[in-house]
Amino acid sequence: MTTEPHSFPRRHARTQRFTLGAPRSFTVAPDGSRVVFLRSGSGTDRANSLWVLDTEEGAERVAADPRALLGGASEDLSPEERARRERSREGGAGIVGYATDTAVELASFALSGRLFAAELRAGTARELPAPGPVIDPRPSPDGRHVAYVAQGALRVVGAEGEDDRALAEPESENVSYGLAEFVAAEEMGRSRGFWWAPESDRLLMARVDDTPVGRWWIADPAHPEREPQRVPYPAAGTGNAEVRLFVIGLDGLRTEVAWDRARYPYLAHVHWSAAGAPLLLVQARDQRSQLILAVDPDTGATRMVHADEDRTWLDLFPGVPCWSPSGQLVRIADEGGARVLAVGERPLTGAQLHVRAVLDVSAHDVLISASAGAEAPGDAETGQVHVYRVNELGVERVSQEPGVHGAVRAGDVTVLVSATLNRPGSRVQVLRDGKPTRTVPSYAEDPGMSPRVTLTEGGARRVPCAVLMPRDYDGDTPLPVLMDPYGGPHGQRVVAAHNAHLTSQWFADQGFAVVVADGRGTPGRSPAWEKAIHHDFTLSLDDQVDALEDLAKRHPLDLSRVAIRGWSFGGWLAGLAVLRRPDVFHAGIAGAPVTDWSLYDTHYTERYLGMPAEHPESYAKSSLVTAEGLSSPAGPHRPLMIVHGLADDNVVVAHALRLSSALLAAGRPHEVLPLSGVTHITPQEQVAENLLLLQVDFLKRSLGLTTA
């Protein structure tokens, strides 16, 4: 299926959802003189360059251009690098990540498996000789060395390219040093496997042995001549990788860090700064207890700094735990029914804020991102995330305009990234002492449309909702409804940001009233809201139904024609909707759905549903392929389209095939759309474009709408 080259689906795909050309990945020099960031050359250019902004003069310069460094050659990514990018959902090219020394004078990065360093003051880049393929290079804090991983070995090289050597080499094909294991990268937010000491004389290094992890085979049926890919996948209830931690010197001498790994096998977070001893956050497998440990880097001994327990689960948060410059422990905790920031043993925020991340810690305050707490009145704050300065004197909001904000800070310079409903993309401002001084330009394309969106709440539980109508809607005629949720943990869709609603608006413009609802389990409201789905994902569907029925009292929604679409958890939710509630939903599109939760990974699935052997009823109730999963009240069998990438190594295609087999055995009609060569994300331009068009065609056919 093709369309005119400038249609929204084509532009949406070509621009990677209008993100190409936008500046990202900011680092601020401690003296505030420079801001380093990544940005591609246009709204359709995938290749990011490394840029430096002079905050005094306002001048920008390119510090590293991938095309020049590669001499025009195309990139060649190793399987390990492709896997890293899949875990981080990275669809860009060129320089997709970098690290700097403490002074932000030297940056290192990998490009096409080769090692490069950039002098950020001079704006020059050079290749360092290194065996490849290179992964995750990071300069030492003093800028004299660069550590990196190649072929499972942790290596170090001088910043001028001298004395390259291996510090630790894998003992077998199942062992790697300096890399994050699958569940750490996919579920814990830990993409790293080594950390420099502040004095630059040694490192903390993870050793991963995935021998205990079961092996799966991912094949490409479209290319039967290719060998299947053999991947370790820790499915729920099965073995995890064994993770150990060592302090290793530049001479290769190592000391193992000791903690009760049998009780706390998950290494969730590592922090090493000049403010104190290295900090570890280690979790029990059931994620109901965790320890914050301080490490003696000379002996490897650990002492407990703080312990947490929760009867449901303990969440992980970006930026914590860490030390403040004065040596106090900074953490985020669920206390008193709220998610609070604690410094030392004292909570500095209360129920008015739902703290989401720690962005920076200075001697004077802590910079955080947070949304309004559960007691916020009405829907005035729906979908907003703000940046705040917090200290013992109180809380000050840094971001002012309604929207979704994030920040990076060093010294008196803050880079504030702001998305709002009335402005496409994100605006990047450089603040000095809280006052805007510069703006970092974006080259991202203007989408050419503004969502007609209303942020509100629906149902007795005040489910956050976004309602989108066609831009040419007359305001009276009841419209068929398309529910467009994610609906699960970590996936907030109802946000006060323009570009987040572009695809939903395009569907609305095809003649639908589109409803996005963030029910229980989604982030942003309260710990109790997020943890309500413990052992029962199906509460997510209840909230979709309640929100829909309540919104129909205030909006012209035709409840006789309701469809639902979603991807990943949202795909599971769409499948659940048409199978369990055919009285409400008349068609569904399940994209990359998790149909059998016993096939999903340990850290995620066990957090919510427990161990499969101990809680089989939780898995059965939330499954789409069991007899219970396929059961529904008496009623018609609703049309269901199942879409899945055959190369998906996160939600493997077995999920879709098992659902199709179960539906066939039950005599339920359905359609299956296999996407050859596609992973859990769909970066391929034509695939992404036509996938939108095919979905619209299916929805109109299934709901009996005209397809003109």
XYZ file of C-alpha atoms in Angstrom:
708
model
C 0.000 0.000 0.000
C 1.366 3.428 -0.900
C 0.304 6.989 -0.418
C 1.381 10.432 -1.480
C 4.909 11.165 -0.198
C 3.880 14.057 2.035
C 1.024 12.376 3.913
C 1.126 12.416 7.694
C 1.920 8.680 7.957
C 4.902 9.073 5.614
C 6.196 12.213 7.356
C 5.591 10.671 10.776
C 7.667 7.645 9.780
C 10.378 9.565 7.916
C 10.949 11.952 10.839
C 10.752 9.191 13.473
C 7.677 10.788 15.023
C 9.093 14.289 14.395
C 12.021 13.679 16.749
C 14.861 13.853 14.207
C 16.685 17.162 14.296
C 15.705 17.898 17.892
C 18.589 18.477 20.339
C 18.953 15.854 23.082
C 21.335 14.168 25.541
C 22.610 17.318 27.252
C 25.679 17.678 29.463
C 26.566 20.935 31.234
C 30.174 21.778 32.118
C 30.707 22.355 35.861
C 31.734 25.958 35.225
C 28.614 26.525 33.112
C 30.637 27.632 30.081
C 29.570 24.815 27.735
C 26.544 22.703 26.991
C 27.202 19.528 25.016
C 24.403 17.767 23.152
C 23.434 15.577 20.207
C 21.450 16.756 17.192
C 21.032 15.643 13.598
C 21.167 18.047 10.693
C 17.502 18.133 9.748
C 14.085 16.731 10.526
C 14.726 13.754 8.240
C 18.413 13.183 9.068
C 18.945 10.173 11.349
C 22.668 10.756 11.921
C 23.366 12.694 15.121
C 26.417 14.893 15.467
C 28.034 15.999 18.731
C 27.578 19.723 19.346
C 28.956 22.264 21.826
C 27.167 25.478 22.801
C 29.171 28.343 24.296
C 26.770 29.653 26.916
C 28.431 33.093 27.116
C 28.610 33.894 23.406
C 25.702 31.728 22.309
C 27.734 30.210 19.469
C 27.338 26.543 18.519
C 29.924 24.345 16.854
C 30.095 20.736 15.754
C 32.587 18.770 17.823
C 32.127 15.497 15.926
C 30.385 14.827 12.600
C 29.796 11.095 12.010
C 29.856 11.431 8.229
C 33.246 13.130 8.275
C 34.671 10.674 10.785
C 33.536 7.676 8.722
C 34.593 9.258 5.444
C 31.120 8.854 4.019
C 31.020 5.118 4.721
C 27.814 3.607 6.042
C 27.597 2.502 9.658
C 28.273 -1.105 10.578
C 26.653 -2.045 13.881
C 27.621 -5.114 15.861
C 24.906 -7.420 17.235
C 25.797 -6.202 20.728
C 25.292 -2.569 19.738
C 22.018 -3.368 17.997
C 20.843 -5.073 21.177
C 21.825 -2.034 23.280
C 19.857 0.244 20.979
C 16.843 -2.029 21.069
C 16.861 -1.989 24.871
C 16.949 1.827 24.887
C 14.459 2.105 21.966
C 17.084 4.052 20.038
C 16.102 4.560 16.405
C 18.689 7.175 15.492
C 22.061 6.801 13.816
C 25.465 8.435 13.940
C 26.478 9.361 17.487
C 23.611 8.069 19.645
C 25.383 8.315 22.982
C 28.500 9.793 24.526
C 30.202 10.268 27.893
C 32.506 12.994 29.208
C 35.147 13.569 31.820
C 34.292 15.592 34.935
C 35.389 18.911 33.421
C 33.371 18.192 30.240
C 36.460 18.794 28.136
C 36.811 15.305 26.652
C 33.978 13.211 25.202
C 34.162 9.652 23.961
C 31.738 7.727 21.788
C 31.472 4.681 19.580
C 30.709 5.009 15.886
C 30.313 1.995 13.645
C 32.050 -0.075 16.324
C 35.108 2.220 16.378
C 36.346 4.374 19.272
C 36.472 8.162 19.009
C 37.309 11.024 21.341
C 36.412 14.697 20.967
C 38.165 17.697 22.489
C 35.156 19.798 23.435
C 36.954 23.125 23.876
C 38.739 22.829 20.539
C 35.842 21.170 18.732
C 38.020 18.463 17.197
C 37.559 14.686 17.116
C 39.923 11.811 16.495
C 39.821 8.029 16.352
C 41.607 6.047 19.037
C 43.068 2.689 18.034
C 41.043 -0.020 19.715
C 39.938 -3.578 18.995
C 36.272 -3.598 18.151
C 33.433 -3.581 18.059
C 33.552 -0.889 20.768
C 30.613 -0.491 23.167
C 29.923 2.232 25.771
C 33.255 4.116 25.940
C 33.604 6.407 28.981
C 36.470 8.770 29.833
C 37.984 8.695 33.290
C 36.982 11.688 35.430
C 40.432 13.272 34.902
C 40.228 12.778 31.130
C 43.452 10.768 30.913
C 41.938 7.386 29.969
C 38.937 5.923 28.181
C 37.398 2.642 29.313
C 35.210 0.627 26.950
C 33.903 -2.859 26.255
C 34.874 -4.959 23.249
C 33.952 -8.616 22.723
C 32.888 -8.963 26.349
C 36.155 -7.590 27.746
C 36.541 -4.367 29.734
C 39.453 -2.440 28.243
C 41.181 0.871 28.848
C 43.240 3.102 26.549
C 45.049 6.385 27.077
C 43.192 9.465 25.902
C 45.867 9.966 23.222
C 45.476 6.383 22.025
C 48.383 4.872 23.920
C 48.660 1.666 25.949
C 45.391 -0.037 25.062
C 44.881 -3.108 27.232
C 42.281 -5.460 28.627
C 41.509 -5.145 32.330
C 39.196 -8.170 32.402
C 38.517 -10.737 29.692
C 35.606 -13.206 29.609
C 36.380 -16.741 30.744
C 33.722 -18.232 28.459
C 31.250 -17.231 25.763
C 28.543 -16.778 28.407
C 30.538 -14.230 30.431
C 30.959 -10.512 29.810
C 32.563 -7.673 31.733
C 31.346 -4.092 31.837
C 27.916 -4.602 30.255
C 24.410 -4.570 31.674
C 22.473 -7.811 31.500
C 19.137 -7.971 29.631
C 16.773 -7.272 32.548
C 18.933 -4.434 33.887
C 18.869 -2.662 30.524
C 15.268 -3.499 29.650
C 13.579 -3.105 33.037
C 15.843 -1.490 35.661
C 16.982 1.560 33.729
C 20.620 0.496 34.144
C 22.315 0.489 30.760
C 25.858 0.529 32.136
C 28.175 -2.138 33.473
C 31.188 -0.134 34.718
C 31.780 3.037 36.734
C 34.967 5.085 37.177
C 36.264 6.043 40.608
C 36.306 9.832 41.168
C 40.111 9.629 41.458
C 40.333 7.882 38.037
C 42.569 5.127 39.439
C 40.098 2.222 39.372
C 36.617 1.186 38.357
C 33.617 -0.755 39.567
C 32.949 -3.487 37.031
C 30.026 -5.859 36.624
C 30.667 -9.440 35.619
C 27.660 -11.074 33.959
C 27.375 -14.822 33.495
C 24.194 -15.715 31.634
C 24.774 -19.477 31.796
C 21.671 -19.912 34.035
C 19.466 -18.127 31.480
C 17.418 -20.189 29.068
C 18.201 -19.911 25.349
C 15.652 -18.888 22.767
C 15.968 -18.888 19.004
C 14.764 -15.938 16.944
C 14.573 -16.727 13.243
C 13.732 -14.689 10.176
C 11.169 -16.770 8.280
C 11.490 -14.443 5.299
C 15.130 -15.535 4.962
C 15.289 -19.284 5.593
C 18.928 -19.312 4.480
C 19.938 -17.315 7.576
C 20.777 -19.027 10.823
C 18.453 -18.255 13.738
C 19.777 -15.915 16.397
C 20.426 -17.632 19.722
C 19.599 -15.282 22.589
C 19.499 -15.702 26.361
C 16.016 -14.733 27.539
C 15.123 -14.798 31.252
C 11.416 -15.668 31.089
C 9.302 -15.296 34.217
C 10.061 -17.987 36.783
C 13.287 -19.092 35.074
C 16.963 -18.416 35.727
C 18.492 -14.943 35.680
C 22.029 -14.013 34.764
C 24.486 -14.178 37.644
C 25.799 -10.656 38.297
C 28.896 -10.007 40.393
C 30.712 -6.735 41.007
C 34.431 -6.044 41.286
C 36.691 -3.114 42.042
C 39.424 -3.279 39.407
C 42.561 -1.185 39.178
C 44.228 0.060 36.013
C 46.771 -2.722 36.581
C 44.009 -5.331 36.319
C 44.072 -6.334 39.985
C 40.536 -6.910 41.189
C 38.656 -7.183 44.460
C 35.166 -8.641 44.572
C 32.405 -6.607 46.195
C 30.599 -8.740 48.763
C 26.898 -8.698 49.515
C 24.218 -11.336 50.015
C 23.688 -12.066 46.337
C 21.530 -15.080 47.111
C 19.022 -12.852 48.912
C 19.520 -9.755 46.734
C 20.490 -10.946 43.250
C 19.491 -7.796 41.331
C 22.120 -5.056 41.005
C 19.742 -2.212 40.204
C 21.819 0.952 40.590
C 25.416 2.047 41.157
C 26.605 5.528 42.207
C 30.214 6.577 42.722
C 30.995 10.244 43.358
C 33.501 12.279 45.320
C 30.877 12.792 48.043
C 31.281 9.344 49.568
C 31.843 5.637 49.183
C 30.363 3.836 46.172
C 26.652 3.139 46.626
C 24.808 0.055 45.414
C 21.078 -0.577 45.279
C 20.437 -4.317 45.367
C 17.002 -5.937 45.218
C 15.492 -9.242 46.215
C 14.055 -11.219 43.343
C 10.491 -10.553 44.512
C 11.367 -6.802 44.625
C 9.687 -6.412 48.000
C 12.931 -5.699 49.821
C 16.095 -3.867 48.848
C 19.293 -2.556 50.405
C 21.360 0.538 49.780
C 24.949 -0.487 50.467
C 28.160 1.515 50.779
C 31.267 -0.205 49.400
C 34.777 -0.119 50.808
C 36.681 -0.059 47.508
C 39.881 -1.302 49.161
C 38.403 -4.490 50.626
C 35.119 -4.969 48.740
C 33.212 -5.102 52.023
C 29.784 -3.461 52.148
C 27.775 -1.854 54.919
C 24.072 -1.171 54.916
C 23.123 2.487 54.595
C 19.382 2.015 54.233
C 16.858 -0.815 53.851
C 13.393 -0.722 52.273
C 10.489 -3.159 52.338
C 7.087 -3.031 50.661
C 4.304 -5.607 50.679
C 3.650 -5.174 46.939
C 6.871 -4.033 45.246
C 9.608 -1.392 45.363
C 10.006 0.839 42.328
C 13.284 2.074 40.896
C 13.805 5.759 40.133
C 16.245 7.656 37.908
C 19.057 9.453 39.704
C 18.870 7.715 43.077
C 20.194 6.606 45.434
C 23.108 9.029 45.565
C 25.095 11.136 48.007
C 24.598 14.847 48.456
C 27.836 16.885 48.444
C 27.646 16.924 52.244
C 27.417 13.130 52.377
C 23.711 12.695 53.052
C 21.786 9.916 51.341
C 19.346 11.134 48.682
C 16.526 8.769 47.736
C 12.914 8.614 46.549
C 10.512 6.642 48.730
C 6.853 5.720 49.069
C 5.920 7.114 52.469
C 2.578 8.127 53.931
C 0.735 7.260 50.746
C 2.891 9.608 48.678
C 6.088 9.411 46.623
C 8.537 11.715 48.361
C 12.081 12.990 48.134
C 14.146 12.170 51.218
C 17.557 13.628 52.089
C 19.164 11.910 55.027
C 16.247 10.542 57.008
C 14.024 13.552 56.364
C 11.327 13.721 53.676
C 11.520 17.115 51.945
C 8.298 16.761 49.954
C 4.823 15.575 50.864
C 1.517 14.565 49.336
C 1.384 17.652 47.111
C 3.983 16.156 44.736
C 4.477 12.757 43.130
C 8.275 12.652 42.721
C 9.484 10.895 39.568
C 13.260 11.447 39.310
C 16.236 13.219 40.840
C 17.899 15.346 38.170
C 20.769 16.961 40.089
C 22.005 17.339 43.659
C 23.959 20.416 44.742
C 25.133 21.754 48.080
C 22.078 24.004 48.198
C 19.191 21.970 46.795
C 17.950 18.940 44.898
C 16.526 19.313 41.389
C 13.650 16.892 40.773
C 10.902 16.169 38.283
C 7.448 15.579 39.720
C 3.768 15.630 38.902
C 0.889 16.723 41.079
C 0.032 14.368 43.923
C -3.120 12.282 44.127
C -4.996 14.996 45.993
C -4.612 17.608 43.227
C -8.072 19.097 42.575
C -9.851 18.476 39.265
C -8.009 17.988 36.013
C -6.092 21.279 35.981
C -2.772 19.437 36.367
C -3.645 16.402 34.212
C -0.681 15.247 32.167
C 1.807 17.778 33.509
C 5.323 17.071 34.770
C 7.373 19.916 36.224
C 10.893 20.592 37.443
C 11.322 21.718 41.045
C 14.122 22.906 43.324
C 13.804 21.383 46.781
C 15.655 22.048 50.007
C 14.887 22.281 53.701
C 13.346 25.724 53.212
C 10.705 24.493 50.784
C 9.826 23.722 47.170
C 10.207 26.062 44.186
C 8.890 25.271 40.698
C 11.477 25.950 37.989
C 9.277 25.239 34.952
C 6.369 27.639 34.642
C 4.239 26.992 31.567
C 1.795 24.046 31.636
C 3.417 21.022 30.025
C 5.980 18.266 30.413
C 9.441 19.393 31.499
C 12.822 17.873 32.186
C 16.205 19.355 33.015
C 19.955 18.825 33.216
C 22.022 21.027 35.539
C 25.567 21.773 36.623
C 26.559 24.735 38.745
C 24.352 27.728 38.029
C 23.395 26.596 34.499
C 20.275 24.532 33.847
C 19.109 23.160 30.500
C 15.308 23.091 30.630
C 13.502 20.961 28.030
C 9.816 21.847 27.761
C 6.941 20.373 25.755
C 3.502 22.001 25.809
C 0.144 21.384 24.176
C 0.185 24.548 22.098
C 3.694 24.241 20.613
C 5.132 21.461 18.412
C 8.154 19.553 19.661
C 10.185 20.678 22.654
C 11.797 24.007 23.458
C 15.272 23.895 24.990
C 16.258 26.865 27.131
C 19.559 27.494 28.868
C 18.954 29.097 32.266
C 21.595 30.819 34.354
C 20.577 31.376 37.958
C 17.050 30.440 36.896
C 16.797 33.047 34.133
C 16.656 32.145 30.402
C 19.782 33.235 28.518
C 19.908 31.021 25.407
C 17.722 28.728 23.350
C 19.125 25.646 21.640
C 17.578 25.509 18.151
C 15.704 22.449 16.967
C 15.788 21.308 13.351
C 12.815 18.979 13.822
C 10.029 19.284 11.263
C 6.770 20.973 12.141
C 4.084 18.261 12.048
C 1.721 20.625 10.243
C -1.156 19.831 12.562
C -2.211 20.782 16.070
C -4.069 18.175 18.119
C -7.625 19.054 19.036
C -7.248 17.522 22.465
C -9.061 17.902 25.762
C -7.307 16.667 28.894
C -9.829 15.572 31.494
C -10.733 12.759 33.886
C -13.259 9.969 33.541
C -15.067 7.559 35.849
C -15.400 7.337 39.581
C -11.654 6.804 39.968
C -10.870 9.997 38.018
C -8.916 8.204 35.309
C -6.732 10.719 33.426
C -7.980 10.970 29.837
C -7.263 12.723 26.564
C -10.176 13.145 24.150
C -9.397 14.040 20.539
C -11.924 15.054 17.900
C -11.454 15.522 14.144
C -10.114 18.962 13.391
C -13.083 19.600 11.085
C -15.651 18.180 13.499
C -18.984 20.020 13.652
C -19.449 19.339 17.361
C -22.802 17.544 17.205
C -22.714 14.208 15.356
C -21.896 11.209 17.591
C -18.633 9.675 16.406
C -17.346 6.100 16.438
C -14.776 5.728 19.190
C -11.183 4.569 19.028
C -9.588 3.828 22.394
C -5.837 4.367 21.978
C -4.172 3.343 25.267
C -0.919 2.012 26.529
C -2.528 1.554 29.907
C 0.273 -0.112 31.830
C 3.323 0.479 34.027
C 5.927 3.034 32.922
C 3.745 4.175 30.008
C 1.982 7.466 30.628
C 0.099 8.505 27.470
C -2.084 11.325 28.812
C 0.457 14.130 28.805
C 0.238 17.880 28.271
C 2.505 17.776 25.223
C 1.704 18.531 21.586
C 3.591 15.804 19.720
C 2.470 13.010 22.036
C -1.013 13.207 20.518
C -0.162 13.473 16.808
C -0.937 9.877 15.844
C -4.140 9.909 17.869
C -5.140 13.138 16.107
C -4.475 11.582 12.713
C -6.770 8.702 13.629
C -9.352 11.226 14.836
C -9.164 13.009 11.489
C -10.169 9.731 9.817
C -13.577 10.122 11.481
C -13.107 8.884 15.061
C -13.395 10.305 18.521
C -10.124 9.076 20.005
C -9.888 8.436 23.747
C -6.603 7.850 25.552
C -7.032 6.717 29.162
C -4.311 6.111 31.772
C -5.890 3.742 34.260
C -4.526 2.097 37.382
C -0.994 0.847 36.919
C 0.151 3.798 34.832
C 2.631 6.240 36.379
C 2.188 9.742 37.654
C -0.489 9.821 40.361
C 0.318 7.918 43.562
C 2.011 4.724 44.734
C -1.400 3.165 45.466
C -2.586 3.956 41.922
C 0.442 2.302 40.363
C 0.362 -0.733 42.660
C -3.371 -1.446 42.365
C -2.681 -3.933 39.544
C -0.655 -6.258 41.778
C -1.511 -9.828 40.687
C -4.258 -8.538 38.373
C -3.452 -6.670 35.168
C -7.103 -6.881 34.102
C -7.976 -3.898 36.306
C -6.479 -1.897 33.441
C -9.407 -2.952 31.254
C -11.960 -2.059 33.924
C -10.618 1.493 33.977
C -10.770 1.793 30.183
C -14.455 0.820 30.266
C -15.319 3.089 33.198
C -13.593 6.070 31.610
C -15.284 5.464 28.249
C -18.780 5.216 29.695
C -18.319 8.337 31.797
C -16.868 10.389 28.948
C -19.855 9.446 26.778
C -22.033 11.464 29.158
C -20.101 14.617 28.250
C -18.884 13.993 24.700
C -20.748 12.838 21.565
C -19.408 9.268 21.536
C -21.182 6.513 19.613
C -20.879 3.564 22.005
C -22.346 1.198 19.404
C -19.090 1.491 17.443
C -16.057 1.282 19.721
C -12.631 0.001 18.677
C -9.332 -0.207 20.541
C -5.709 -0.285 19.391
C -2.441 -0.565 21.272
C 1.168 -1.738 21.174
C 3.057 -3.941 23.650
C 1.142 -3.690 26.950
C -1.408 -1.673 24.979
C -1.574 -4.520 22.459
C -2.306 -6.962 25.255
C -4.976 -4.565 26.533
C -6.581 -4.341 23.093
C -6.700 -8.117 22.799
C -8.129 -8.432 26.294
C -10.794 -5.843 25.489
C -12.308 -7.635 22.495
C -12.036 -11.076 24.114
C -13.384 -10.210 27.576
C -15.702 -7.289 26.846
C -17.299 -7.769 23.410
C -20.316 -5.965 24.856
C -18.218 -2.773 24.875
C -15.559 -3.222 22.193
C -16.444 -4.047 18.602
C -12.951 -4.358 17.074
C -9.345 -4.392 18.237
C -5.792 -4.084 16.953
C -3.213 -5.837 19.142
C 0.319 -4.741 18.238
C 3.209 -6.808 19.642
C 0.954 -8.018 22.476
C 2.154 -9.945 25.512
C -0.418 -12.714 25.226
C 1.149 -15.184 27.690
C 2.870 -13.458 30.627
C 4.927 -16.555 31.408
C 6.829 -15.733 28.203
C 7.827 -12.252 29.378
C 10.927 -11.380 31.392
C 11.597 -11.972 35.073
C 12.126 -8.513 36.559
C 9.035 -6.965 34.973
C 6.546 -9.809 35.149
C 7.396 -11.147 38.599
C 7.155 -7.635 40.054
C 3.485 -7.454 39.093
C 2.279 -11.072 38.964
C 4.709 -12.916 41.246
C 6.422 -16.203 40.416
C 4.410 -18.328 37.968
C 4.679 -21.455 40.134
C 3.436 -19.592 43.213
C 0.693 -17.541 41.558
C -0.576 -19.501 38.544
C -4.007 -17.909 38.945
C -2.541 -14.425 38.386
C -0.929 -15.539 35.139
C -4.057 -17.358 33.978
C -6.322 -14.391 34.665
C -4.061 -11.996 32.779
C -3.371 -14.357 29.876
C -5.027 -14.140 26.478
C -4.306 -17.747 25.503
C -5.708 -19.766 28.412
C -9.289 -20.970 28.551
C -9.965 -18.197 31.049
C -8.272 -15.699 28.786
C -10.477 -16.615 25.833
C -13.661 -16.753 27.848
C -16.165 -13.903 27.646
C -19.820 -13.307 28.307
C -22.138 -14.619 25.645
C -21.875 -12.353 22.654
C -20.448 -12.018 19.164
C -16.824 -12.674 18.327
C -15.277 -9.308 17.551
C -12.755 -8.667 14.739
C -9.157 -8.675 15.966
C -6.006 -7.794 14.033
C -2.747 -9.091 15.542
C 0.417 -7.278 14.423
C 3.894 -8.482 15.374
C 7.504 -7.996 14.289
C 9.174 -11.306 13.545
C 12.548 -10.020 14.813
C 11.185 -8.846 18.179
C 13.499 -10.053 20.967
C 11.556 -8.357 23.770
C 7.993 -9.519 23.148
C 8.834 -12.445 20.882
C 6.505 -13.407 18.031
C 5.569 -16.590 19.892
C 3.074 -14.389 21.772
C 1.175 -13.598 18.580
C 1.410 -17.146 17.235
C 0.091 -18.680 20.461
C -2.813 -16.247 20.483
C -3.623 -16.991 16.851
C -3.519 -20.739 17.522
C -5.779 -20.369 20.562
C -8.239 -18.223 18.605
C -8.275 -20.701 15.736
C -8.900 -23.584 18.114
C -11.759 -21.620 19.669
C -13.261 -20.838 16.275
C -12.685 -17.099 16.596
C -11.990 -15.178 13.376
C -8.964 -12.888 13.403
C -6.257 -11.434 11.178
C -2.496 -11.705 11.625
C -0.082 -9.170 10.134
C 3.535 -10.381 10.421
C 6.236 -7.720 10.014
C 9.372 -9.288 8.558
C 12.630 -7.934 9.957
C 10.845 -5.674 12.462
C 11.748 -5.622 16.153
C 9.679 -4.214 19.045
C 10.016 -0.781 17.463
C 9.227 -0.089 13.798
C 11.920 2.259 12.468
C 11.524 1.179 8.861
C 9.852 4.078 7.070
C 7.556 2.207 4.691
C 6.573 -0.332 7.340
C 5.692 2.381 9.863
C 3.745 4.352 7.273
C 1.724 1.482 5.860
C 1.059 0.077 9.304
C -0.963 3.200 10.131
C -2.870 3.021 6.849
C -3.669 -0.667 7.247
C -4.972 -0.076 10.748
C -7.386 2.600 9.552
C -8.637 0.315 6.799
C -9.189 -2.520 9.290
C -11.033 -0.272 11.752
C -13.373 1.114 9.115
C -14.117 -2.345 7.733
C -14.710 -3.790 11.181
C -16.990 -1.002 12.352
C -18.952 -0.832 9.096
C -17.712 2.646 8.175
C -17.165 3.897 4.656
C -13.582 3.584 3.437
C -13.657 6.357 0.864
